[in-house]
Amino acid sequence: MSTTISRRSMLKWMTAGSATAALAACAMPAATDTGGDAEMADMEDITIGWARHGSEGDVPTETGLAELFKSKHPGVTVEPLVLPWGDYNTKIPVMVAGGTAPDTFGCHPALMAETHTAGGSIPLTDFIDAYGADLNYDDVVYHGDALFDGVVFGLPQKSCTHQLRYNKTLLQEAGMPLPGELYWEQGADGWNWNTFIEMGKELTKDLDGDGETDQYFYGGSGGTNQLALIRAAGGEVFDEAVSTCTINSADAVEGIKFMADLVLEHKIQPPPEMQANELGINFNTGRIVMAGGTTCDSVRDLREGYELPFEWDFVLVPAGKAGFRCWGDTDQIVVSSASEYAQEAFDWAAYRSSLEAWEEGYDSGIKLAFSDGPTRYSIFESKAYTEPLGALDIPMIREGYINTIPNPFVPRSPQPYRVLFTVMTTEVDNALRGAKSAQQAADDMCAQIEEILAENA
């Protein structure tokens, strides 16, 4: 007699472990009809917790998607919890440590590594394999953020690239080619550090003749694009084993010097001490031609009522001698190791991460394009993405994902965000101020980074 097992039943058996299943098979008699009790147990309504960082504006999105999910899984209610960034990064690790984490929750790259180290999430490879073509994992962006020793521990909730955005109106009025055109027509030969400097000298101006610059070409950016430029020069923060700081290597120092020269030598970026934003010199006022921008947050300027008073678009950070490098990362949805409903939690993660959720949400009025970058390459072709962002060069945004090298982009090191967004940015600013040479700033970075490594050895 042959027996057919459903995908849901099979995965519940798989998560119990093959050894447990084998022992049960030896200890129990052959299966018999148990009546309706098992059927009733499967049909009981359950509630799974789902947590993510965000703002109050994200609550209707998560509630709406949970309702769409429930329409497909009538016995499962998803209960969203949205916490501000600071609260989230404090509470979730404590809940993981105490075994009280929600059934499923989102992890940015640093939290993903921390959760994995703490054993707070379960492997998802078997779940993904059981879905097969229905899930199509090959379509998922940024596999690396979820991979640990070749095992998948998450599905993306959102993904972003940190590129540059440029004021098309200012460039067109100056009769200059658009950076996007240079990229598509000539690649690294057209859009590179030299081109960036040449364009910057043309478009950094004293508009009112008072002897002070009040339009700058480049507004600068934080640690994300700073690291992209260091990597574009061939540098890196750590060695491959993440055991030694290498950001004071010749290649990395070249990237730091390039950033400092934009301020000190070429004068196409305002110096840190200028407090340019307080003077109204920023991208949104049209007084900066190019500035760092993220494909998850900056796109909100396309919403009705929030549009900027000029046309703008994205382009990759210009190529250095190592080519194009783009910061990119994901918030991965993990299934908590404390969850009693691993299968249902994974079903939610698979839906929340899907093209289907994007399109069904869009049809119901949820525009994920304005808050969550694509979780799948197929989303770039969907009206759920192309219609809200129709004013932008969407293939350029996709290029950012392709040029996110390495993947994962955030080094899996002790205190990675302290390394990148405190140590590195502080010392790069010292170089931009002229307080330290590029080499001195890099050497001081390494001294602090080596201390962090030693603390966690």
C-alpha positions as a Markdown table, in Angstrom:
| # | Residue | x | y | z |
|---|---|---|---|---|
| 1 | Met | 0.0 | 0.0 | 0.0 |
| 2 | Ser | 1.4 | 3.4 | -0.9 |
| 3 | Thr | 1.0 | 6.5 | 1.2 |
| 4 | Thr | 1.0 | 10.1 | 0.1 |
| 5 | Ile | 2.4 | 12.7 | 2.4 |
| 6 | Ser | 1.7 | 16.4 | 2.0 |
| 7 | Arg | 4.4 | 19.0 | 1.8 |
| 8 | Arg | 3.4 | 20.5 | 5.2 |
| 9 | Ser | 3.4 | 17.1 | 6.9 |
| 10 | Met | 6.7 | 16.2 | 5.3 |
| 11 | Leu | 8.4 | 19.4 | 6.5 |
| 12 | Lys | 7.0 | 18.9 | 10.0 |
| 13 | Trp | 8.6 | 15.5 | 10.0 |
| 14 | Met | 11.8 | 16.9 | 8.6 |
| 15 | Thr | 12.1 | 19.5 | 11.3 |
| 16 | Ala | 11.7 | 16.9 | 14.0 |
| 17 | Gly | 14.9 | 15.3 | 12.8 |
| 18 | Ser | 15.5 | 12.1 | 11.0 |
| 19 | Ala | 16.9 | 10.3 | 14.0 |
| 20 | Thr | 13.7 | 11.0 | 16.0 |
| 21 | Ala | 11.6 | 9.9 | 13.1 |
| 22 | Ala | 13.5 | 6.6 | 12.8 |
| 23 | Leu | 13.1 | 5.9 | 16.5 |
| 24 | Ala | 9.4 | 6.6 | 16.4 |
| 25 | Ala | 9.1 | 4.2 | 13.5 |
| 26 | Cys | 10.7 | 1.4 | 15.5 |
| 27 | Ala | 8.7 | 2.0 | 18.7 |
| 28 | Met | 5.2 | 2.5 | 17.3 |
| 29 | Pro | 2.9 | 0.0 | 15.5 |
| 30 | Ala | 1.9 | 0.4 | 11.9 |
| 31 | Ala | -0.2 | 3.6 | 11.3 |
| 32 | Thr | -3.9 | 3.2 | 11.7 |
| 33 | Asp | -6.8 | 5.6 | 11.3 |
| 34 | Thr | -6.9 | 7.8 | 14.3 |
| 35 | Gly | -10.2 | 9.4 | 13.5 |
| 36 | Gly | -10.8 | 13.2 | 13.4 |
| 37 | Asp | -8.6 | 14.3 | 16.3 |
| 38 | Ala | -5.4 | 14.8 | 14.2 |
| 39 | Glu | -7.4 | 16.6 | 11.5 |
| 40 | Met | -9.0 | 18.9 | 14.1 |
| 41 | Ala | -5.5 | 19.6 | 15.6 |
| 42 | Asp | -4.2 | 20.7 | 12.2 |
| 43 | Met | -7.2 | 23.0 | 11.7 |
| 44 | Glu | -6.8 | 24.8 | 15.1 |
| 45 | Asp | -6.3 | 28.5 | 14.6 |
| 46 | Ile | -2.8 | 29.6 | 15.6 |
| 47 | Thr | -1.1 | 32.9 | 15.9 |
| 48 | Ile | 2.5 | 33.5 | 14.9 |
| 49 | Gly | 4.5 | 36.6 | 15.9 |
| 50 | Trp | 6.3 | 38.6 | 13.2 |
| 51 | Ala | 8.7 | 41.5 | 14.2 |
| 52 | Arg | 10.6 | 44.0 | 12.1 |
| 53 | His | 12.2 | 47.4 | 12.7 |
| 54 | Gly | 10.5 | 50.4 | 11.1 |
| 55 | Ser | 8.1 | 53.2 | 11.9 |
| 56 | Glu | 4.4 | 53.7 | 12.5 |
| 57 | Gly | 4.0 | 54.1 | 8.8 |
| 58 | Asp | 5.1 | 50.4 | 8.3 |
| 59 | Val | 2.3 | 49.0 | 10.6 |
| 60 | Pro | -0.5 | 49.3 | 7.9 |
| 61 | Thr | 1.8 | 47.6 | 5.4 |
| 62 | Glu | 2.5 | 44.6 | 7.7 |
| 63 | Thr | -1.1 | 44.4 | 8.8 |
| 64 | Gly | -2.3 | 44.4 | 5.2 |
| 65 | Leu | 0.2 | 41.8 | 4.1 |
| 66 | Ala | -0.8 | 39.6 | 7.1 |
| 67 | Glu | -4.4 | 39.8 | 6.0 |
| 68 | Leu | -3.5 | 38.7 | 2.5 |
| 69 | Phe | -1.5 | 35.8 | 3.9 |
| 70 | Lys | -4.5 | 34.8 | 6.1 |
| 71 | Ser | -6.7 | 34.6 | 3.1 |
| 72 | Lys | -4.5 | 31.9 | 1.8 |
| 73 | His | -3.9 | 30.3 | 5.2 |
| 74 | Pro | -7.2 | 30.6 | 7.1 |
| 75 | Gly | -6.0 | 28.9 | 10.2 |
| 76 | Val | -2.9 | 31.1 | 10.7 |
| 77 | Thr | -3.0 | 34.7 | 12.0 |
| 78 | Val | 0.2 | 36.8 | 11.7 |
| 79 | Glu | 0.6 | 39.3 | 14.5 |
| 80 | Pro | 3.0 | 42.1 | 13.4 |
| 81 | Leu | 5.2 | 44.0 | 15.8 |
| 82 | Val | 7.1 | 47.1 | 14.4 |
| 83 | Leu | 9.7 | 48.7 | 16.6 |
| 84 | Pro | 12.0 | 51.7 | 16.1 |
| 85 | Trp | 15.6 | 50.9 | 15.1 |
| 86 | Gly | 17.1 | 51.5 | 18.6 |
| 87 | Asp | 14.4 | 49.6 | 20.4 |
| 88 | Tyr | 14.6 | 46.7 | 17.9 |
| 89 | Asn | 18.3 | 46.3 | 18.2 |
| 90 | Thr | 18.0 | 46.2 | 22.0 |
| 91 | Lys | 15.0 | 44.0 | 22.5 |
| 92 | Ile | 15.4 | 41.3 | 19.8 |
| 93 | Pro | 18.8 | 40.1 | 21.0 |
| 94 | Val | 17.5 | 39.9 | 24.6 |
| 95 | Met | 14.5 | 37.9 | 23.4 |
| 96 | Val | 16.7 | 35.6 | 21.4 |
| 97 | Ala | 18.9 | 35.0 | 24.4 |
| 98 | Gly | 15.9 | 34.3 | 26.6 |
| 99 | Gly | 14.2 | 32.0 | 24.1 |
| 100 | Thr | 11.2 | 34.4 | 23.8 |
| 101 | Ala | 11.8 | 35.8 | 20.3 |
| 102 | Pro | 8.8 | 36.0 | 18.0 |
| 103 | Asp | 8.1 | 33.1 | 15.7 |
| 104 | Thr | 9.7 | 35.0 | 12.8 |
| 105 | Phe | 11.5 | 38.3 | 12.7 |
| 106 | Gly | 13.7 | 40.5 | 10.4 |
| 107 | Cys | 17.4 | 40.7 | 10.8 |
| 108 | His | 19.7 | 43.3 | 9.2 |
| 109 | Pro | 23.1 | 41.9 | 8.4 |
| 110 | Ala | 24.7 | 42.5 | 11.8 |
| 111 | Leu | 21.7 | 41.2 | 13.7 |
| 112 | Met | 21.6 | 38.2 | 11.3 |
| 113 | Ala | 25.1 | 37.2 | 12.3 |
| 114 | Glu | 24.5 | 37.9 | 15.9 |
| 115 | Thr | 21.3 | 35.8 | 15.9 |
| 116 | His | 23.0 | 32.9 | 14.1 |
| 117 | Thr | 25.9 | 32.9 | 16.5 |
| 118 | Ala | 23.4 | 32.8 | 19.4 |
| 119 | Gly | 21.5 | 29.8 | 17.8 |
| 120 | Gly | 18.4 | 32.0 | 17.6 |
| 121 | Ser | 17.2 | 30.9 | 14.2 |
| 122 | Ile | 16.8 | 27.5 | 12.4 |
| 123 | Pro | 18.2 | 26.4 | 9.0 |
| 124 | Leu | 15.7 | 26.9 | 6.2 |
| 125 | Thr | 17.4 | 24.9 | 3.4 |
| 126 | Asp | 15.1 | 21.9 | 3.8 |
| 127 | Phe | 12.0 | 24.1 | 3.8 |
| 128 | Ile | 13.2 | 25.8 | 0.6 |
| 129 | Asp | 14.0 | 22.5 | -1.1 |
| 130 | Ala | 10.6 | 21.2 | -0.3 |
| 131 | Tyr | 9.0 | 24.2 | -2.0 |
| 132 | Gly | 11.2 | 23.7 | -5.0 |
| 133 | Ala | 10.1 | 25.7 | -8.1 |
| 134 | Asp | 7.3 | 27.3 | -6.2 |
| 135 | Leu | 9.8 | 29.3 | -4.2 |
| 136 | Asn | 12.6 | 29.6 | -6.9 |
| 137 | Tyr | 15.4 | 30.5 | -4.6 |
| 138 | Asp | 17.6 | 31.4 | -7.6 |
| 139 | Asp | 15.5 | 34.4 | -8.1 |
| 140 | Val | 16.3 | 35.8 | -4.6 |
| 141 | Val | 18.7 | 38.7 | -4.3 |
| 142 | Tyr | 21.7 | 38.7 | -1.9 |
| 143 | His | 22.0 | 35.0 | -1.0 |
| 144 | Gly | 25.2 | 35.8 | 0.9 |
| 145 | Asp | 23.4 | 37.7 | 3.7 |
| 146 | Ala | 21.5 | 34.5 | 4.6 |
| 147 | Leu | 24.2 | 31.9 | 4.0 |
| 148 | Phe | 26.3 | 30.4 | 6.8 |
| 149 | Asp | 28.6 | 27.6 | 5.7 |
| 150 | Gly | 26.4 | 27.0 | 2.7 |
| 151 | Val | 23.2 | 26.7 | 4.8 |
| 152 | Val | 20.3 | 29.2 | 4.3 |
| 153 | Phe | 19.0 | 30.8 | 7.5 |
| 154 | Gly | 16.7 | 33.5 | 6.0 |
| 155 | Leu | 14.6 | 34.9 | 3.2 |
| 156 | Pro | 14.8 | 38.6 | 2.4 |
| 157 | Gln | 12.2 | 41.0 | 3.7 |
| 158 | Lys | 13.7 | 44.0 | 2.0 |
| 159 | Ser | 17.0 | 44.8 | 0.2 |
| 160 | Cys | 18.8 | 48.0 | -0.6 |
| 161 | Thr | 21.7 | 49.3 | -2.6 |
| 162 | His | 23.4 | 52.5 | -1.7 |
| 163 | Gln | 24.2 | 54.4 | -4.9 |
| 164 | Leu | 24.6 | 58.0 | -5.8 |
| 165 | Arg | 21.7 | 60.1 | -7.0 |
| 166 | Tyr | 22.1 | 63.1 | -9.3 |
| 167 | Asn | 20.2 | 66.2 | -10.2 |
| 168 | Lys | 19.4 | 65.7 | -13.9 |
| 169 | Thr | 18.1 | 69.3 | -14.2 |
| 170 | Leu | 21.4 | 70.9 | -13.2 |
| 171 | Leu | 23.4 | 68.6 | -15.4 |
| 172 | Gln | 21.1 | 69.2 | -18.4 |
| 173 | Glu | 21.1 | 73.0 | -17.9 |
| 174 | Ala | 25.0 | 72.8 | -18.0 |
| 175 | Gly | 24.9 | 70.8 | -21.2 |
| 176 | Met | 26.7 | 67.9 | -19.6 |
| 177 | Pro | 26.2 | 64.2 | -20.1 |
| 178 | Leu | 24.3 | 62.4 | -17.4 |
| 179 | Pro | 26.2 | 59.9 | -15.3 |
| 180 | Gly | 23.7 | 57.2 | -16.2 |
| 181 | Glu | 24.4 | 57.8 | -19.9 |
| 182 | Leu | 28.1 | 57.5 | -19.3 |
| 183 | Tyr | 27.7 | 54.3 | -17.4 |
| 184 | Trp | 25.5 | 52.6 | -20.0 |
| 185 | Glu | 27.5 | 53.8 | -23.0 |
| 186 | Gln | 31.0 | 53.3 | -21.7 |
| 187 | Gly | 31.0 | 51.5 | -18.4 |
| 188 | Ala | 34.0 | 52.1 | -16.3 |
| 189 | Asp | 35.7 | 53.9 | -19.2 |
| 190 | Gly | 33.1 | 56.6 | -19.0 |
| 191 | Trp | 32.0 | 56.7 | -15.4 |
| 192 | Asn | 35.1 | 56.6 | -13.1 |
| 193 | Trp | 37.0 | 58.7 | -10.6 |
| 194 | Asn | 38.6 | 61.0 | -13.2 |
| 195 | Thr | 35.2 | 61.7 | -14.8 |
| 196 | Phe | 33.7 | 62.4 | -11.4 |
| 197 | Ile | 36.4 | 65.0 | -10.6 |
| 198 | Glu | 36.2 | 66.7 | -14.0 |
| 199 | Met | 32.4 | 67.0 | -13.8 |
| 200 | Gly | 32.7 | 68.2 | -10.2 |
| 201 | Lys | 35.0 | 71.1 | -11.2 |
| 202 | Glu | 32.5 | 72.3 | -13.8 |
| 203 | Leu | 29.5 | 72.1 | -11.5 |
| 204 | Thr | 30.9 | 73.5 | -8.2 |
| 205 | Lys | 30.0 | 77.2 | -8.3 |
| 206 | Asp | 29.7 | 80.5 | -6.6 |
| 207 | Leu | 26.2 | 81.4 | -7.8 |
| 208 | Asp | 25.9 | 84.8 | -6.3 |
| 209 | Gly | 29.5 | 86.1 | -6.8 |
| 210 | Asp | 30.3 | 86.7 | -3.1 |
| 211 | Gly | 33.4 | 84.6 | -3.3 |
| 212 | Glu | 31.9 | 81.7 | -1.4 |
| 213 | Thr | 30.9 | 78.4 | -3.0 |
| 214 | Asp | 27.2 | 77.8 | -2.6 |
| 215 | Gln | 26.7 | 74.9 | -5.1 |
| 216 | Tyr | 28.8 | 71.8 | -4.7 |
| 217 | Phe | 29.1 | 68.9 | -7.0 |
| 218 | Tyr | 29.2 | 66.2 | -4.4 |
| 219 | Gly | 27.5 | 66.1 | -1.0 |
| 220 | Gly | 29.5 | 63.2 | 0.3 |
| 221 | Ser | 28.0 | 60.2 | 2.1 |
| 222 | Gly | 28.4 | 58.0 | 5.2 |
| 223 | Gly | 30.1 | 54.7 | 5.8 |
| 224 | Thr | 28.3 | 52.8 | 3.1 |
| 225 | Asn | 29.7 | 54.6 | 0.1 |
| 226 | Gln | 33.0 | 55.3 | 1.9 |
| 227 | Leu | 33.5 | 51.6 | 2.1 |
| 228 | Ala | 32.4 | 51.2 | -1.6 |
| 229 | Leu | 35.1 | 53.7 | -2.7 |
| 230 | Ile | 37.7 | 51.9 | -0.6 |
| 231 | Arg | 36.8 | 48.6 | -2.2 |
| 232 | Ala | 36.7 | 50.2 | -5.6 |
| 233 | Ala | 40.3 | 51.1 | -5.1 |
| 234 | Gly | 41.0 | 47.4 | -4.3 |
| 235 | Gly | 41.1 | 47.8 | -0.5 |
| 236 | Glu | 39.3 | 46.0 | 2.2 |
| 237 | Val | 38.6 | 46.3 | 6.0 |
| 238 | Phe | 39.8 | 42.8 | 7.0 |
| 239 | Asp | 41.7 | 39.9 | 5.6 |
| 240 | Glu | 39.7 | 36.9 | 4.4 |
| 241 | Ala | 39.7 | 35.3 | 7.8 |
| 242 | Val | 38.5 | 38.5 | 9.5 |
| 243 | Ser | 41.4 | 38.2 | 11.8 |
| 244 | Thr | 43.5 | 41.2 | 10.8 |
| 245 | Cys | 42.7 | 44.8 | 9.8 |
| 246 | Thr | 43.8 | 45.6 | 6.3 |
| 247 | Ile | 42.3 | 49.1 | 5.8 |
| 248 | Asn | 45.7 | 50.6 | 6.1 |
| 249 | Ser | 47.0 | 48.8 | 3.0 |
| 250 | Ala | 48.1 | 50.9 | 0.0 |
| 251 | Asp | 45.0 | 50.2 | -2.0 |
| 252 | Ala | 42.6 | 51.1 | 0.9 |
| 253 | Val | 44.6 | 54.3 | 1.6 |
| 254 | Glu | 44.3 | 55.2 | -2.1 |
| 255 | Gly | 40.5 | 55.2 | -1.6 |
| 256 | Ile | 40.7 | 57.3 | 1.5 |
| 257 | Lys | 42.9 | 59.8 | -0.2 |
| 258 | Phe | 40.5 | 60.1 | -3.1 |
| 259 | Met | 37.8 | 61.0 | -0.7 |
| 260 | Ala | 40.0 | 63.6 | 1.1 |
| 261 | Asp | 41.1 | 65.1 | -2.2 |
| 262 | Leu | 37.5 | 65.8 | -3.2 |
| 263 | Val | 37.4 | 68.2 | -0.3 |
| 264 | Leu | 40.9 | 69.5 | 0.2 |
| 265 | Glu | 42.4 | 69.5 | -3.3 |
| 266 | His | 39.5 | 69.6 | -5.8 |
| 267 | Lys | 37.1 | 71.4 | -3.5 |
| 268 | Ile | 34.0 | 69.9 | -5.1 |
| 269 | Gln | 32.6 | 68.5 | -1.8 |
| 270 | Pro | 31.9 | 70.8 | 1.2 |
| 271 | Pro | 34.3 | 70.2 | 4.2 |
| 272 | Pro | 32.7 | 68.5 | 7.3 |
| 273 | Glu | 33.1 | 71.7 | 9.4 |
| 274 | Met | 31.0 | 73.7 | 7.0 |
| 275 | Gln | 27.7 | 72.3 | 8.2 |
| 276 | Ala | 26.4 | 72.6 | 4.6 |
| 277 | Asn | 23.0 | 71.2 | 5.4 |
| 278 | Glu | 22.3 | 73.9 | 7.9 |
| 279 | Leu | 23.1 | 76.4 | 5.2 |
| 280 | Gly | 20.6 | 74.9 | 2.9 |
| 281 | Ile | 23.3 | 73.3 | 0.7 |
| 282 | Asn | 22.0 | 69.8 | 0.2 |
| 283 | Phe | 20.6 | 67.6 | -2.5 |
| 284 | Asn | 16.9 | 68.2 | -1.8 |
| 285 | Thr | 17.3 | 72.0 | -2.2 |
| 286 | Gly | 19.1 | 71.6 | -5.6 |
| 287 | Arg | 22.4 | 73.0 | -4.3 |
| 288 | Ile | 24.2 | 69.7 | -4.5 |
| 289 | Val | 24.5 | 67.9 | -7.9 |
| 290 | Met | 25.3 | 64.4 | -6.5 |
| 291 | Ala | 24.9 | 62.8 | -3.2 |
| 292 | Gly | 24.6 | 59.4 | -1.6 |
| 293 | Gly | 21.2 | 57.8 | -1.8 |
| 294 | Thr | 19.6 | 54.5 | -0.9 |
| 295 | Thr | 17.2 | 52.7 | -3.2 |
| 296 | Cys | 15.0 | 52.0 | -0.2 |
| 297 | Asp | 14.7 | 55.4 | 1.3 |
| 298 | Ser | 15.5 | 58.0 | -1.3 |
| 299 | Val | 12.7 | 56.7 | -3.6 |
| 300 | Arg | 10.2 | 58.0 | -1.1 |
| 301 | Asp | 10.8 | 61.4 | -2.8 |
| 302 | Leu | 8.8 | 60.1 | -5.7 |
| 303 | Arg | 5.6 | 59.8 | -3.6 |
| 304 | Glu | 2.7 | 62.2 | -4.5 |
| 305 | Gly | 3.2 | 65.4 | -2.5 |
| 306 | Tyr | 6.8 | 64.7 | -1.6 |
| 307 | Glu | 8.4 | 65.2 | -5.1 |
| 308 | Leu | 11.6 | 67.2 | -5.4 |
| 309 | Pro | 11.5 | 70.4 | -7.5 |
| 310 | Phe | 13.8 | 68.9 | -10.2 |
| 311 | Glu | 14.4 | 65.6 | -12.0 |
| 312 | Trp | 16.8 | 63.1 | -10.5 |
| 313 | Asp | 18.1 | 59.6 | -10.9 |
| 314 | Phe | 20.5 | 56.9 | -9.5 |
| 315 | Val | 23.9 | 55.9 | -10.7 |
| 316 | Leu | 26.5 | 53.6 | -9.3 |
| 317 | Val | 29.4 | 55.0 | -7.3 |
| 318 | Pro | 32.1 | 55.7 | -9.9 |
| 319 | Ala | 34.5 | 52.9 | -10.8 |
| 320 | Gly | 38.0 | 52.9 | -9.3 |
| 321 | Lys | 40.8 | 50.6 | -10.5 |
| 322 | Ala | 39.1 | 47.6 | -9.0 |
| 323 | Gly | 35.8 | 48.4 | -10.9 |
| 324 | Phe | 32.4 | 49.2 | -9.6 |
| 325 | Arg | 31.5 | 48.4 | -6.0 |
| 326 | Cys | 28.1 | 49.1 | -4.4 |
| 327 | Trp | 27.0 | 48.8 | -0.8 |
| 328 | Gly | 24.0 | 46.5 | -0.5 |
| 329 | Asp | 22.3 | 44.5 | 2.2 |
| 330 | Thr | 19.1 | 42.8 | 3.2 |
| 331 | Asp | 16.9 | 42.4 | 6.1 |
| 332 | Gln | 16.5 | 38.7 | 6.3 |
| 333 | Ile | 13.4 | 37.0 | 7.7 |
| 334 | Val | 14.4 | 34.2 | 10.0 |
| 335 | Val | 12.4 | 31.5 | 11.8 |
| 336 | Ser | 13.0 | 31.6 | 15.6 |
| 337 | Ser | 14.5 | 28.4 | 17.1 |
| 338 | Ala | 12.0 | 29.0 | 19.9 |
| 339 | Ser | 8.9 | 28.8 | 17.6 |
| 340 | Glu | 6.4 | 26.0 | 18.0 |
| 341 | Tyr | 5.1 | 26.7 | 14.5 |
| 342 | Ala | 8.2 | 26.5 | 12.3 |
| 343 | Gln | 6.3 | 25.5 | 9.2 |
| 344 | Glu | 3.7 | 28.2 | 9.5 |
| 345 | Ala | 6.4 | 30.8 | 10.3 |
| 346 | Phe | 8.3 | 29.7 | 7.2 |
| 347 | Asp | 5.2 | 29.9 | 5.1 |
| 348 | Trp | 4.8 | 33.5 | 6.2 |
| 349 | Ala | 8.5 | 34.2 | 5.5 |
| 350 | Ala | 8.1 | 32.7 | 2.0 |
| 351 | Tyr | 5.0 | 34.8 | 1.3 |
| 352 | Arg | 6.4 | 38.1 | 2.8 |
| 353 | Ser | 9.5 | 37.6 | 0.6 |
| 354 | Ser | 7.7 | 36.8 | -2.6 |
| 355 | Leu | 6.8 | 38.5 | -5.9 |
| 356 | Glu | 3.2 | 37.5 | -5.1 |
| 357 | Ala | 3.2 | 39.6 | -1.9 |
| 358 | Trp | 4.5 | 42.6 | -3.8 |
| 359 | Glu | 1.9 | 42.3 | -6.5 |
| 360 | Glu | -1.1 | 41.4 | -4.4 |
| 361 | Gly | -0.1 | 44.1 | -1.9 |
| 362 | Tyr | 0.2 | 46.7 | -4.8 |
| 363 | Asp | -3.3 | 45.7 | -6.1 |
| 364 | Ser | -4.6 | 46.3 | -2.6 |
| 365 | Gly | -2.9 | 49.7 | -2.3 |
| 366 | Ile | 0.3 | 48.7 | -0.5 |
| 367 | Lys | 3.4 | 50.2 | -2.4 |
| 368 | Leu | 6.4 | 48.3 | -1.1 |
| 369 | Ala | 8.5 | 50.0 | -3.8 |
| 370 | Phe | 8.5 | 53.1 | -1.5 |
| 371 | Ser | 9.9 | 51.3 | 1.6 |
| 372 | Asp | 11.3 | 47.8 | 0.7 |
| 373 | Gly | 13.8 | 47.2 | -2.1 |
| 374 | Pro | 13.2 | 44.2 | -4.3 |
| 375 | Thr | 13.7 | 40.8 | -2.6 |
| 376 | Arg | 13.8 | 39.1 | -6.0 |
| 377 | Tyr | 15.1 | 39.9 | -9.4 |
| 378 | Ser | 11.7 | 39.3 | -10.9 |
| 379 | Ile | 10.3 | 42.2 | -9.0 |
| 380 | Phe | 12.3 | 44.6 | -11.1 |
| 381 | Glu | 10.0 | 43.7 | -14.0 |
| 382 | Ser | 6.7 | 43.9 | -12.0 |
| 383 | Lys | 4.3 | 46.8 | -12.2 |
| 384 | Ala | 4.4 | 46.8 | -8.4 |
| 385 | Tyr | 7.9 | 48.2 | -8.8 |
| 386 | Thr | 8.0 | 49.9 | -12.2 |
| 387 | Glu | 4.9 | 52.0 | -11.8 |
| 388 | Pro | 5.7 | 53.7 | -8.5 |
| 389 | Leu | 9.4 | 54.3 | -9.6 |
| 390 | Gly | 8.7 | 54.9 | -13.2 |
| 391 | Ala | 10.6 | 58.2 | -13.2 |
| 392 | Leu | 13.9 | 56.4 | -12.4 |
| 393 | Asp | 16.4 | 54.3 | -14.4 |
| 394 | Ile | 15.3 | 50.9 | -12.9 |
| 395 | Pro | 17.9 | 48.9 | -14.7 |
| 396 | Met | 20.5 | 51.1 | -13.0 |
| 397 | Ile | 19.1 | 50.2 | -9.6 |
| 398 | Arg | 19.3 | 46.5 | -10.6 |
| 399 | Glu | 23.0 | 47.1 | -11.5 |
| 400 | Gly | 23.6 | 48.0 | -7.9 |
| 401 | Tyr | 22.6 | 44.5 | -6.8 |
| 402 | Ile | 24.8 | 42.9 | -9.4 |
| 403 | Asn | 27.8 | 45.0 | -8.4 |
| 404 | Thr | 27.4 | 44.4 | -4.7 |
| 405 | Ile | 30.7 | 42.6 | -4.2 |
| 406 | Pro | 31.3 | 40.8 | -1.9 |
| 407 | Asn | 28.1 | 39.3 | -0.8 |
| 408 | Pro | 27.5 | 39.6 | 2.2 |
| 409 | Phe | 28.7 | 43.1 | 1.9 |
| 410 | Val | 28.9 | 43.8 | 5.7 |
| 411 | Pro | 32.0 | 42.1 | 7.1 |
| 412 | Arg | 31.0 | 39.3 | 9.6 |
| 413 | Ser | 33.2 | 40.7 | 12.3 |
| 414 | Pro | 32.8 | 41.6 | 15.9 |
| 415 | Gln | 30.8 | 44.8 | 16.2 |
| 416 | Pro | 30.6 | 45.4 | 12.4 |
| 417 | Tyr | 28.5 | 48.6 | 12.6 |
| 418 | Arg | 30.9 | 50.1 | 15.2 |
| 419 | Val | 33.8 | 49.3 | 12.8 |
| 420 | Leu | 32.1 | 50.8 | 9.8 |
| 421 | Phe | 29.9 | 53.6 | 11.1 |
| 422 | Thr | 32.0 | 54.9 | 14.0 |
| 423 | Val | 35.6 | 54.0 | 13.6 |
| 424 | Met | 35.8 | 54.2 | 9.8 |
| 425 | Thr | 33.6 | 57.3 | 9.3 |
| 426 | Thr | 35.3 | 59.2 | 12.1 |
| 427 | Glu | 38.7 | 58.6 | 10.7 |
| 428 | Val | 37.7 | 59.3 | 7.1 |
| 429 | Asp | 36.2 | 62.6 | 8.4 |
| 430 | Asn | 39.6 | 63.4 | 10.0 |
| 431 | Ala | 41.2 | 62.9 | 6.6 |
| 432 | Leu | 38.6 | 65.1 | 5.0 |
| 433 | Arg | 39.3 | 67.9 | 7.5 |
| 434 | Gly | 43.0 | 67.6 | 6.8 |
| 435 | Ala | 43.5 | 66.8 | 10.5 |
| 436 | Lys | 45.3 | 63.6 | 9.4 |
| 437 | Ser | 46.8 | 62.2 | 6.2 |
| 438 | Ala | 45.0 | 59.3 | 4.6 |
| 439 | Gln | 47.7 | 56.9 | 5.8 |
| 440 | Gln | 47.5 | 58.3 | 9.4 |
| 441 | Ala | 43.7 | 58.0 | 9.4 |
| 442 | Ala | 44.0 | 54.4 | 8.1 |
| 443 | Asp | 46.6 | 53.4 | 10.6 |
| 444 | Asp | 44.4 | 54.8 | 13.4 |
| 445 | Met | 41.4 | 52.9 | 12.1 |
| 446 | Cys | 43.4 | 49.7 | 12.2 |
| 447 | Ala | 44.6 | 50.4 | 15.8 |
| 448 | Gln | 41.0 | 50.7 | 16.9 |
| 449 | Ile | 39.8 | 47.7 | 14.9 |
| 450 | Glu | 42.5 | 45.5 | 16.2 |
| 451 | Glu | 41.4 | 46.4 | 19.7 |
| 452 | Ile | 37.9 | 45.3 | 18.8 |
| 453 | Leu | 39.2 | 42.0 | 17.4 |
| 454 | Ala | 41.2 | 41.5 | 20.6 |
| 455 | Glu | 38.2 | 42.2 | 22.8 |
| 456 | Asn | 36.3 | 39.5 | 21.1 |
| 457 | Ala | 39.1 | 36.9 | 20.6 |
